[in-house]
Amino acid sequence: QYPGHKGDFVNITILPKPSDNDIQVDKEVWNGSNWADYVEVSNNEIIHFRVKVYNLNPFYNLWFCGEIYDVFPDNLMYIPRSVGNVSINGEPVSPDMVEAMKDSEEINGNVVTWQRIPEPIPPLGVLNFTFDARADGCGLGVNNLTAVGYFNLLVNVPVEDSDDATIFIPCEGKMDVKKEVYNGSEWVDNVSVNVGDELWFKINVTNSGNINLTNVTVVDVLPNFLTYTDHANIAPCSFGEHKIMWNLGTLLAQESKIIIFSANATCSGEGDNLANASSDEEVYANDTAHIIVISPTCLNVTKKANVAEAYIGYLVNYTIWVNNTGENPLYDVWANDTTLGISRYIGMLSVGESFRFYVKHRITDTDQDPFVNSIVVEGHDRCGVRYMDGDTAIVDILYPDLAVEKYVKRDCTSPFKKNVTAYVGDQVTFKIYVNNTGEIPLDINIKDVLPDDIVYIHNSTNHSDVFEKSGNILYWNFTNVANDSSLEITFRATVTGCGELVNHVYSTGRYSCDSEIVACNDTIAIVWIPCNPGIEVDKKIWNGNEWVDNLYGDMTGKQVTFNITVKNIGNLNLQNVIVEDTLGPCCIGEPSNYSIEPSYIKLPYIYWNFTSLDRNEIIYVEFNATVECPYAVNRVDVTADSMEGAVYDNDSVEISNPLLAYSPHFYNFGKMQQGQTDFTTLQIWNSGSGTLSYKTSEDCDWVTVTPESGISFGEYDTITISVNTTGLDEGLYVCNIHIVSNGGSGNFTISVNVTSSSQLLPLLSFSPTSYDFCSIEQNQTVSTTFEIWNSGMGVLDYTLSENCGWINISPTSGTSNGEHDTITVIVNTTGLSKGLHTCNININSNGGNGTFEVSVYVTEPWSKYPNVTITKPLDAIYFRDVDIAPFLLPVIVGKITIEANATDSDGTIERVEFIVDNVSRYNDTTEPYSWLWNEKIFGFHTITVVAYDNDGRSTEVSRNVLIFNFHIL
């Protein structure tokens, strides 16, 4: 401050530049009691990891943009979608965010990348999450996780940190043997059979360790009452009547082999069938199945009641006969009346012997109707095998019963239902059905309890002579209502409130000659009075004649008029109504001539605030604006509050200039026989902007077009045109297929020369004639296709065959009238040695023969591939290469620099290739990897970035973008 001058001071704080020191990653593994850096586990065990990412910067938020990845060692396998316990600063994130993180998983070999991370981490905050992996192998493995973040998304300078956890899996040999016998429906540990039966045994030998076992020998020892039948799914290396031996060779870690064989039960007896397995590594295991062989035995019981029907209080007498109908004596025979809780010890029953005894029961009002009395007998043969039988005696109980049903309907609306929807002020009618479903007359009392918001209408019931009312409770009293008869009661009421209104009814019945009361269950009828707020917004644009949803044509530089109609479509008044109009990013401007002045404007947003909007009330807003791009979208959002919560709606209009483009314009099918079919295709696309809507039509009954209509944002749609010469005379036929759209019209012309069905022969054609898969790793599956067709006349019948076990063909036969059949060839390199392998696929047909040759060079598996990510563009709006706002997808106006990050854990990056719509556009060999994309182009397109390392391996990523580039310098 100088003498004679007035002034002030400004405080300026300069924040330090973020660096890699501002991010910290802690990677830990659960050891059973706490989180640690090292853990020792068993093979196949599930391992839990915890990750903490710290923002150590006290000033900036930490962003990720999909840059957290984990590199797993060879002895660990990540469990997909196992992410959990996601929190920021100890506060769990929303379930939707957790699901989004799981959905964003990208698994590339042994590298897992999460592309959607909860963000940002606030200053001095921490992101926490867990995931799981499975131990798969043995030895020492290091699991490393790297987090790459950004403290300023516009500067786009990454910071990163890594941490790892170490896992050790001991190498151990272990083998399990499971011996089972088939009981006729399932495999079990023990079974009882008769002499002469054939038994089937199963031995399941499993290498449950994590090392291979060699020279695995299995020995099965049968008891002396079983004899081997020489039936086995795996041929034994030696066998006798009671001992069988198999040599299974090498059993890989976690591999299982099953031996199934049979034996005959030659005599009665009981014993264990022993199976054991051993290997050269001194690993041993065994198991047994228990077998009992007996002669046929049978136990039978019969129970009879002296009556079929009884009243409450009647004494029912039962007679029980127990019979030994088998061929062996039975011991320790018991008879148990499970209903009455009565048991009788019978002891021994000789062959053909019977035993009879009696029980009784008095019917009570708690007995089930009908009353089912069950008897169960059991005994054992000399081997201790248990035999059982049972029987029941059924008595029908005659007693009173009562049923009630309650229904409701809204007046003038049928039918009656258990619940209806009405509105305040409506009248509803209730109906009560009371049924005497018993076998004696009853005095019946009905009590109906109305909710507070339903009011009875005076004199509206149909049984006023027996009706009484006390407050909101209604009563009806009926006397001597005959059995098997019904009562129908109706009354009306008025709805005075909203919500779920539940009407209860209770019914009791009394014997006419007894004081006992019978009560039936409560029943209800529900009247639902919805309190539903609702709002609707409709956005239109004036086309010179009427209001429309979309405006077509080149409107660049022209002024257009928009209309917004907001309506309260609910049954509640609304408050705090906010209308937000979004003019469109950089494509609609200079708004003016408002029919209702906005509350405030913050371009590209215009806001109108209304205090209230009553039921069925409508607000109209109109204004003008200037179109500044060939393609623009104008969107309006409306929100409002109500006593039932907030309501929302939105609508939009589109301004575009679509242009119809298609190719080819003509196709000649050449000569075709009568009765022959063929097809061709054409492509339709939008060479302009916006959405092209098109339809096709033709008046030739021998032509079929599929599909007949569609839309295009710029992508190419394939249209199939099929012809069928059945019923056509000889000669030349021409057909015009008309294409009409909102971007112009055109014709696609086809012609065909129809010839008679003479003795013309088929001719085999196929293409290509060979395919080289080049280098493929072991244990991989790849495929290719080739086409077979009839280039002659008539019908071509063909078959395909090969004698290579690593190839699969689909289909293996077919026919062709001229159409092209696609043949799929699948190659599986599992089990193939390293080196060159070739195979001939033979094609035999009635139009000649041919050979399709397949070759593949098999290499060892490779697990380390380069990593690549697209760092620009992201999900945002870009104007002339500058990120101006986040968005649902990349939207680009003007030029754009495509940027990528590529790394290789075991070598170097040779080059990064930039591809647009499957066309290579640029290769960059030095970091940072980027390419300036600047050409005249519109619509949706796909950017693909491929990273190549010094081992010849490659990894690619893609991203769909919406671009509008007029190539203005």
Coordinates of C-alpha atoms in Angstrom, one line a residue, residues 12-516:
I12 CA -3.3 -16.8 -2.2
T13 CA -2.8 -20.5 -1.2
I14 CA -0.7 -22.6 -3.5
L15 CA -1.4 -26.3 -3.0
P16 CA 1.4 -28.8 -3.5
K17 CA 1.4 -30.9 -6.7
P18 CA 0.1 -34.5 -6.1
S19 CA 2.6 -37.3 -6.6
D20 CA 2.9 -41.1 -6.2
N21 CA 3.6 -40.5 -2.5
D22 CA 0.0 -39.4 -2.1
I23 CA -1.4 -42.8 -2.9
Q24 CA -0.8 -46.0 -0.9
V25 CA -2.0 -49.6 -1.4
D26 CA -2.1 -52.2 1.3
K27 CA -2.7 -55.8 0.2
E28 CA -3.3 -58.4 2.9
V29 CA -4.5 -62.0 3.1
W30 CA -6.6 -63.7 5.9
N31 CA -4.6 -66.3 7.8
G32 CA -7.5 -67.6 9.9
S33 CA -7.1 -65.2 12.8
N34 CA -5.9 -61.9 11.3
W35 CA -4.9 -60.1 8.1
A36 CA -1.3 -60.7 7.2
D37 CA 1.2 -60.5 4.3
Y38 CA 1.8 -64.3 4.2
V39 CA -0.4 -67.3 4.5
E40 CA 0.0 -71.1 4.1
V41 CA -3.0 -72.9 2.7
S42 CA -4.1 -76.2 1.3
N43 CA -4.9 -76.9 -2.4
N44 CA -8.5 -75.9 -3.4
E45 CA -8.8 -73.8 -0.3
I46 CA -10.7 -70.5 -0.7
I47 CA -8.4 -67.5 0.2
H48 CA -9.7 -64.1 1.3
F49 CA -7.8 -60.9 0.3
R50 CA -8.3 -57.4 1.6
V51 CA -7.3 -54.2 -0.3
K52 CA -7.0 -50.7 1.2
V53 CA -6.2 -47.8 -1.1
Y54 CA -5.3 -44.6 0.9
N55 CA -5.5 -41.0 -0.3
L56 CA -2.7 -39.4 1.6
N57 CA -3.2 -36.0 0.0
P58 CA -4.9 -33.5 2.4
F59 CA -6.4 -31.4 -0.4
Y60 CA -7.5 -33.4 -3.5
N61 CA -10.0 -36.1 -4.2
L62 CA -8.5 -39.3 -5.6
W63 CA -10.2 -40.7 -8.8
F64 CA -9.6 -44.0 -10.5
C65 CA -11.4 -44.2 -13.9
G66 CA -11.1 -48.0 -13.9
E67 CA -7.4 -48.4 -13.1
I68 CA -7.2 -51.1 -10.3
Y69 CA -5.8 -54.4 -11.4
D70 CA -4.5 -57.5 -9.7
V71 CA -1.9 -60.0 -11.1
F72 CA -2.4 -63.5 -9.8
P73 CA 0.4 -66.1 -9.6
D74 CA 0.0 -69.4 -11.4
N75 CA -1.1 -71.3 -8.3
L76 CA -4.1 -69.0 -7.6
M77 CA -7.4 -68.6 -9.5
Y78 CA -9.6 -65.6 -9.0
I79 CA -13.2 -66.3 -8.1
P80 CA -15.3 -64.1 -10.5
R81 CA -17.7 -61.6 -8.9
S82 CA -16.3 -62.2 -5.4
V83 CA -15.8 -58.5 -4.6
G84 CA -17.4 -57.5 -1.3
N85 CA -17.2 -55.3 1.8
V86 CA -16.8 -52.2 -0.3
S87 CA -16.5 -49.0 1.7
I88 CA -15.1 -45.5 1.7
N89 CA -13.9 -44.2 5.0
G90 CA -15.6 -47.2 6.7
E91 CA -19.0 -46.3 5.2
P92 CA -20.4 -49.1 2.9
V93 CA -21.1 -48.0 -0.7
S94 CA -24.5 -48.7 -2.2
P95 CA -25.4 -52.3 -3.4
D96 CA -25.8 -50.9 -6.9
M97 CA -22.2 -49.6 -6.8
V98 CA -21.0 -53.0 -5.6
E99 CA -22.8 -54.7 -8.5
A100 CA -21.4 -52.2 -10.9
M101 CA -17.9 -53.0 -9.7
K102 CA -18.6 -56.7 -10.2
D103 CA -20.1 -56.1 -13.6
S104 CA -16.9 -54.2 -14.7
E105 CA -14.6 -57.1 -14.0
E106 CA -12.3 -57.8 -16.9
I107 CA -10.3 -61.1 -16.6
N108 CA -7.4 -61.4 -19.0
G109 CA -5.3 -64.5 -18.3
N110 CA -4.1 -64.1 -14.7
V111 CA -4.8 -60.4 -14.6
V112 CA -8.1 -59.1 -13.2
T113 CA -9.0 -55.4 -13.8
W114 CA -11.9 -53.6 -12.1
Q115 CA -13.1 -50.8 -14.5
R116 CA -15.8 -49.3 -12.3
I117 CA -14.5 -48.3 -8.9
P118 CA -16.4 -46.4 -6.1
E119 CA -14.9 -42.9 -6.3
P120 CA -13.7 -40.4 -5.4
I121 CA -11.7 -41.2 -2.2
P122 CA -11.8 -37.9 -0.2
P123 CA -8.6 -36.3 1.1
L124 CA -7.0 -38.5 3.7
G125 CA -9.6 -41.1 3.0
V126 CA -9.4 -44.8 2.3
L127 CA -11.2 -47.2 -0.1
N128 CA -11.6 -50.8 1.3
F129 CA -12.8 -53.9 -0.5
T130 CA -12.3 -57.7 -0.3
F131 CA -12.2 -60.5 -2.9
D132 CA -11.6 -64.3 -3.0
A133 CA -9.4 -66.7 -4.9
R134 CA -8.9 -70.5 -4.9
A135 CA -5.6 -72.3 -4.3
D136 CA -4.9 -74.3 -7.5
G137 CA -1.5 -76.0 -7.5
C138 CA 1.4 -75.9 -5.0
G139 CA 4.5 -73.9 -4.2
L140 CA 5.1 -70.2 -3.4
G141 CA 3.0 -67.5 -5.2
V142 CA 3.1 -63.7 -4.9
N143 CA -0.3 -61.9 -5.6
N144 CA 0.3 -58.2 -6.6
L145 CA -2.3 -55.4 -6.8
T146 CA -1.8 -52.0 -8.5
A147 CA -4.1 -49.0 -8.1
V148 CA -3.7 -46.1 -10.7
G149 CA -5.6 -42.9 -9.8
Y150 CA -5.9 -39.3 -10.8
F151 CA -6.0 -36.2 -8.5
N152 CA -7.1 -33.9 -11.4
L153 CA -9.2 -35.5 -14.2
L154 CA -8.5 -32.6 -16.6
V155 CA -4.7 -32.8 -16.2
N156 CA -4.9 -36.6 -16.6
V157 CA -1.6 -37.2 -14.8
P158 CA -1.8 -40.6 -13.1
V159 CA -0.4 -41.6 -9.7
E160 CA 0.0 -45.3 -8.6
D161 CA 1.1 -47.7 -5.9
S162 CA 1.3 -51.4 -5.6
D163 CA 1.4 -54.0 -2.8
D164 CA 1.4 -57.8 -2.7
A165 CA 0.6 -60.8 -0.4
T166 CA 2.4 -64.2 -0.5
I167 CA 0.7 -67.6 -0.5
F168 CA 2.4 -70.9 0.1
I169 CA 0.7 -74.2 -0.9
P170 CA 2.4 -77.4 0.3
C171 CA 2.9 -80.2 -2.3
E172 CA 1.4 -83.4 -0.9
G173 CA 0.2 -86.7 -2.1
K174 CA -3.3 -88.0 -1.1
M175 CA -5.8 -90.5 -2.4
D176 CA -9.4 -91.3 -1.5
V177 CA -11.3 -94.5 -2.3
K178 CA -15.1 -94.7 -2.1
K179 CA -16.7 -98.2 -2.4
E180 CA -20.5 -98.4 -3.0
V181 CA -23.1 -100.9 -4.1
Y182 CA -26.2 -100.2 -6.2
N183 CA -29.5 -100.9 -4.4
G184 CA -31.7 -100.6 -7.5
S185 CA -32.2 -96.8 -7.3
E186 CA -29.0 -95.3 -6.0
W187 CA -25.4 -96.1 -4.9
V188 CA -25.2 -96.8 -1.2
D189 CA -22.7 -98.1 1.5
N190 CA -24.7 -101.3 2.3
V191 CA -27.4 -103.5 0.8
S192 CA -29.4 -106.6 1.5
V193 CA -30.2 -109.0 -1.4
N194 CA -31.5 -112.5 -2.0
V195 CA -29.5 -115.6 -3.1
G196 CA -29.1 -115.6 -6.9
D197 CA -29.2 -111.7 -7.3
E198 CA -26.6 -109.9 -9.3
L199 CA -24.9 -106.9 -7.5
W200 CA -23.2 -104.0 -9.1
F201 CA -20.3 -102.3 -7.3
K202 CA -18.6 -98.9 -7.9
I203 CA -15.1 -97.9 -6.9
N204 CA -14.3 -94.2 -7.1
V205 CA -10.5 -93.6 -6.9
T206 CA -9.6 -89.9 -6.5
N207 CA -6.2 -88.2 -6.4
S208 CA -7.2 -85.6 -3.8
G209 CA -3.6 -84.3 -3.4
N210 CA -1.8 -81.8 -5.6
I211 CA 0.9 -84.1 -7.1
N212 CA 0.5 -86.8 -9.7
L213 CA 0.4 -90.4 -8.5
T214 CA 2.0 -93.1 -10.7
N215 CA 1.4 -96.9 -11.1
V216 CA -2.0 -96.7 -9.2
T217 CA -3.1 -100.2 -8.4
V218 CA -6.7 -101.0 -7.2
V219 CA -7.5 -104.4 -5.5
D220 CA -11.1 -105.5 -4.6
V221 CA -11.6 -108.5 -2.3
L222 CA -15.1 -110.1 -2.4
P223 CA -16.5 -112.1 0.6
N224 CA -16.8 -115.8 0.0
F225 CA -20.6 -115.7 -0.7
L226 CA -20.0 -113.3 -3.8
T227 CA -18.4 -114.4 -7.1
Y228 CA -16.9 -112.0 -9.7
T229 CA -18.9 -112.2 -13.1
D230 CA -16.1 -110.8 -15.4
H231 CA -18.3 -107.7 -16.2
A232 CA -16.4 -104.4 -15.6
N233 CA -16.2 -101.1 -17.4
I234 CA -12.4 -101.2 -17.0
A235 CA -10.7 -104.5 -17.8
P236 CA -8.8 -105.8 -14.8
C237 CA -5.1 -106.8 -15.2
S238 CA -5.9 -110.0 -13.1
F239 CA -8.9 -111.6 -11.4
G240 CA -10.2 -114.7 -9.7
E241 CA -13.6 -115.6 -8.2
H242 CA -13.1 -113.3 -5.1
K243 CA -10.2 -111.0 -5.9
I244 CA -9.9 -108.5 -8.8
M245 CA -6.9 -106.2 -9.6
W246 CA -6.7 -103.1 -11.8
N247 CA -3.7 -100.9 -12.8
L248 CA -4.9 -97.4 -13.5
G249 CA -1.4 -96.0 -14.5
T250 CA -0.9 -92.3 -13.6
L251 CA -3.6 -90.4 -11.8
L252 CA -3.3 -86.6 -12.2
A253 CA -3.8 -84.3 -9.3
Q254 CA -7.6 -84.0 -8.5
E255 CA -8.3 -86.6 -11.2
S256 CA -10.8 -89.3 -10.5
K257 CA -11.4 -92.7 -12.1
I258 CA -14.5 -94.9 -11.6
I259 CA -14.5 -98.7 -11.8
I260 CA -17.9 -100.5 -12.1
F261 CA -18.2 -104.3 -12.0
S262 CA -20.7 -106.9 -11.0
A263 CA -20.8 -110.1 -8.8
N264 CA -23.3 -112.8 -8.2
A265 CA -24.8 -113.6 -4.7
T266 CA -24.0 -117.4 -4.7
C267 CA -25.1 -118.2 -1.1
S268 CA -26.5 -116.5 2.0
G269 CA -24.1 -114.6 4.3
E270 CA -23.0 -111.2 5.6
G271 CA -19.7 -109.4 5.2
D272 CA -17.7 -106.5 3.9
N273 CA -16.4 -106.0 0.3
L274 CA -13.0 -104.4 0.6
A275 CA -11.4 -102.1 -2.1
N276 CA -8.0 -100.5 -1.7
A277 CA -5.7 -98.4 -3.9
S278 CA -2.0 -97.7 -3.7
S279 CA 0.7 -95.9 -5.8
D280 CA 4.5 -95.8 -6.2
E281 CA 4.5 -92.7 -3.9
E282 CA 3.4 -95.0 -1.0
V283 CA 0.0 -93.4 -0.9
Y284 CA -2.7 -95.8 0.2
A285 CA -6.5 -95.7 0.8
N286 CA -9.4 -98.1 1.2
D287 CA -13.2 -98.4 1.7
T288 CA -15.8 -101.1 2.2
A289 CA -19.4 -101.9 1.2
H290 CA -21.4 -104.1 3.5
I291 CA -23.4 -106.9 1.9
I292 CA -26.1 -109.2 3.4
V293 CA -27.4 -112.1 1.3
I294 CA -30.6 -113.8 2.6
S295 CA -33.5 -116.1 1.6
P296 CA -36.9 -114.5 0.9
T297 CA -38.8 -113.4 4.0
C298 CA -42.2 -111.6 4.3
L299 CA -44.3 -110.1 7.2
N300 CA -48.0 -109.0 6.8
V301 CA -50.5 -107.2 9.0
T302 CA -54.2 -106.4 8.5
K303 CA -56.3 -104.0 10.6
K304 CA -60.2 -103.8 10.6
A305 CA -62.7 -101.5 12.4
N306 CA -66.2 -102.6 13.4
V307 CA -67.8 -99.5 11.8
A308 CA -67.2 -97.2 8.8
E309 CA -68.8 -94.1 10.4
A310 CA -69.0 -92.8 14.0
Y311 CA -70.2 -89.8 15.9
I312 CA -68.2 -88.1 18.6
G313 CA -68.2 -90.3 21.7
Y314 CA -68.7 -93.6 19.9
L315 CA -66.4 -96.5 20.9
V316 CA -64.7 -98.1 17.9
N317 CA -63.3 -101.7 18.1
Y318 CA -60.4 -102.8 16.0
T319 CA -59.1 -106.3 15.1
I320 CA -55.4 -106.8 14.1
W321 CA -54.0 -109.9 12.4
V322 CA -50.1 -110.4 12.1
N323 CA -48.9 -113.1 9.6
N324 CA -45.5 -114.6 8.7
T325 CA -46.1 -115.3 4.9
G326 CA -42.4 -115.8 4.1
E327 CA -40.0 -118.8 4.0
N328 CA -38.0 -118.0 7.2
P329 CA -38.9 -117.6 10.9
L330 CA -39.1 -114.1 12.3
Y331 CA -37.9 -113.0 15.7
D332 CA -38.6 -110.1 18.1
V333 CA -41.9 -109.3 16.3
W334 CA -43.6 -106.1 17.6
A335 CA -47.0 -104.6 16.6
N336 CA -47.3 -100.8 17.2
D337 CA -50.6 -98.9 16.9
T338 CA -49.0 -95.6 16.1
T339 CA -52.2 -93.6 16.3
L340 CA -53.3 -94.8 19.7
G341 CA -49.8 -95.3 21.1
I342 CA -50.4 -99.0 21.9
S343 CA -47.6 -101.6 21.4
R344 CA -47.8 -105.4 21.6
Y345 CA -44.8 -107.8 21.8
I346 CA -45.4 -111.0 19.8
G347 CA -42.0 -112.6 19.9
M348 CA -41.2 -115.3 17.3
L349 CA -43.5 -116.2 14.4
S350 CA -42.8 -119.4 12.6
V351 CA -43.3 -119.9 8.9
G352 CA -47.1 -119.5 8.2
E353 CA -47.9 -118.6 11.8
S354 CA -50.5 -115.8 12.6
F355 CA -51.2 -113.7 15.7
R356 CA -54.5 -111.8 16.5
F357 CA -55.3 -109.2 19.1
Y358 CA -57.8 -106.2 19.7
V359 CA -57.7 -102.5 20.5
K360 CA -60.5 -99.9 21.0
H361 CA -60.8 -96.0 20.8
R362 CA -63.6 -93.5 21.7
I363 CA -64.1 -90.7 19.0
T364 CA -63.5 -87.2 20.4
D365 CA -64.0 -83.7 18.9
T366 CA -60.2 -83.3 18.5
D367 CA -59.9 -86.3 16.2
Q368 CA -59.1 -85.7 12.5
D369 CA -62.0 -86.4 10.0
P370 CA -61.8 -89.1 8.8
F371 CA -60.1 -90.8 11.7
V372 CA -57.2 -92.9 10.3
N373 CA -55.8 -95.5 12.7
S374 CA -52.5 -97.0 11.6
I375 CA -50.7 -100.2 12.7
V376 CA -47.0 -101.0 12.0
V377 CA -45.4 -104.4 12.6
E378 CA -41.7 -105.2 12.5
G379 CA -39.5 -108.3 12.9
H380 CA -36.0 -109.6 12.1
D381 CA -34.7 -112.7 10.4
R382 CA -31.7 -114.7 11.6
C383 CA -29.3 -112.3 10.0
G384 CA -30.8 -109.4 11.9
V385 CA -32.4 -107.9 8.7
R386 CA -35.6 -105.9 9.7
Y387 CA -38.9 -106.5 8.0
M388 CA -41.9 -104.2 8.3
D389 CA -45.5 -103.9 7.1
G390 CA -48.4 -101.6 7.9
D391 CA -52.1 -101.1 7.5
T392 CA -54.8 -98.5 8.3
A393 CA -58.5 -98.6 9.3
I394 CA -60.5 -95.5 8.4
V395 CA -63.6 -94.2 10.2
D396 CA -65.6 -91.2 8.9
I397 CA -66.5 -88.8 11.8
L398 CA -69.9 -87.0 11.6
Y399 CA -69.8 -83.6 13.3
P400 CA -70.9 -79.9 12.7
D401 CA -68.9 -77.6 10.5
L402 CA -69.2 -74.0 9.4
A403 CA -67.6 -71.9 6.6
V404 CA -67.6 -68.2 5.8
E405 CA -66.4 -66.2 2.8
K406 CA -66.2 -62.4 2.4
Y407 CA -66.1 -60.4 -0.9
V408 CA -66.4 -56.8 -2.0
K409 CA -67.0 -54.9 -5.2
R410 CA -66.9 -51.3 -6.2
D411 CA -70.5 -50.1 -7.1
C412 CA -71.3 -50.4 -10.9
T413 CA -68.2 -52.7 -11.3
S414 CA -68.4 -56.5 -11.4
P415 CA -67.6 -59.1 -10.2
F416 CA -67.1 -59.5 -6.4
K417 CA -63.5 -60.0 -5.4
K418 CA -61.4 -60.4 -2.2
N419 CA -59.9 -56.9 -2.8
V420 CA -60.8 -54.0 -5.0
T421 CA -59.5 -50.5 -5.7
A422 CA -61.8 -47.5 -5.1
Y423 CA -61.5 -43.8 -4.5
V424 CA -62.6 -41.5 -1.6
G425 CA -66.3 -40.9 -1.9
D426 CA -67.0 -44.2 -3.8
Q427 CA -69.7 -46.7 -2.5
V428 CA -68.8 -50.3 -2.2
T429 CA -70.9 -53.5 -1.7
F430 CA -69.9 -56.3 0.6
K431 CA -71.1 -59.9 0.3
I432 CA -70.8 -62.6 3.0
Y433 CA -71.4 -66.3 2.3
V434 CA -72.1 -68.4 5.4
N435 CA -72.3 -72.2 4.7
N436 CA -73.5 -74.9 7.2
T437 CA -71.1 -77.6 5.9
G438 CA -71.7 -80.0 8.8
E439 CA -74.4 -82.7 9.2
I440 CA -76.7 -81.0 11.8
P441 CA -78.7 -77.7 11.9
L442 CA -77.0 -74.7 13.6
D443 CA -77.9 -71.3 15.2
I444 CA -75.5 -69.0 13.3
N445 CA -74.2 -65.5 14.5
I446 CA -72.4 -63.2 12.2
K447 CA -70.2 -60.2 13.4
D448 CA -68.7 -57.8 10.8
V449 CA -66.1 -55.2 11.9
L450 CA -65.8 -52.2 9.6
P451 CA -62.6 -50.2 9.5
D452 CA -62.8 -46.5 10.5
D453 CA -62.7 -45.2 6.9
I454 CA -65.7 -47.3 5.7
V455 CA -69.2 -46.2 6.8
Y456 CA -72.3 -48.4 6.7
I457 CA -75.2 -47.1 4.6
H458 CA -78.4 -47.2 6.6
N459 CA -81.0 -49.9 5.5
S460 CA -78.7 -51.3 2.9
T461 CA -78.6 -54.9 4.1
N462 CA -80.8 -57.7 2.7
H463 CA -81.5 -59.3 6.1
S464 CA -82.7 -56.3 8.1
D465 CA -85.1 -58.5 10.2
V466 CA -82.1 -60.2 12.0
F467 CA -79.7 -57.2 11.8
E468 CA -78.3 -55.1 14.6
K469 CA -75.6 -52.3 14.6
S470 CA -73.3 -51.1 17.4
G471 CA -70.9 -48.4 16.3
N472 CA -68.8 -49.8 13.4
I473 CA -69.8 -53.4 14.2
L474 CA -72.6 -55.2 12.4
Y475 CA -74.5 -58.3 13.7
W476 CA -76.8 -60.9 12.1
N477 CA -78.4 -63.7 14.1
F478 CA -80.0 -66.7 12.3
T479 CA -81.7 -69.7 14.0
N480 CA -82.0 -73.3 12.9
V481 CA -80.0 -73.1 9.7
A482 CA -80.2 -76.5 8.0
N483 CA -77.1 -78.6 7.3
D484 CA -75.8 -78.3 3.7
S485 CA -77.5 -74.9 3.3
S486 CA -76.1 -71.4 2.8
L487 CA -76.8 -67.8 3.8
E488 CA -76.0 -64.8 1.6
I489 CA -75.7 -61.4 3.2
T490 CA -75.1 -58.1 1.4
F491 CA -74.7 -54.5 2.5
R492 CA -73.3 -51.3 1.2
A493 CA -70.8 -48.7 2.6
T494 CA -69.2 -45.4 1.7
V495 CA -65.4 -44.9 1.5
T496 CA -64.2 -41.9 3.5
G497 CA -60.4 -42.3 3.5
C498 CA -57.5 -43.8 1.6
G499 CA -55.0 -46.6 2.2
E500 CA -55.5 -50.4 2.7
L501 CA -58.9 -50.8 4.5
V502 CA -59.4 -54.3 5.8
N503 CA -62.9 -55.5 6.7
H504 CA -63.1 -58.6 9.1
V505 CA -66.0 -60.9 9.5
Y506 CA -66.5 -63.6 12.3
S507 CA -69.0 -66.4 12.3
T508 CA -70.0 -68.9 15.2
G509 CA -72.5 -71.7 15.2
R510 CA -74.3 -73.5 18.0
Y511 CA -75.9 -77.0 18.0
S512 CA -79.8 -76.7 18.2
C513 CA -79.8 -79.4 20.9
D514 CA -76.4 -78.9 22.5
S515 CA -74.6 -75.9 24.2
E516 CA -71.3 -76.5 22.3

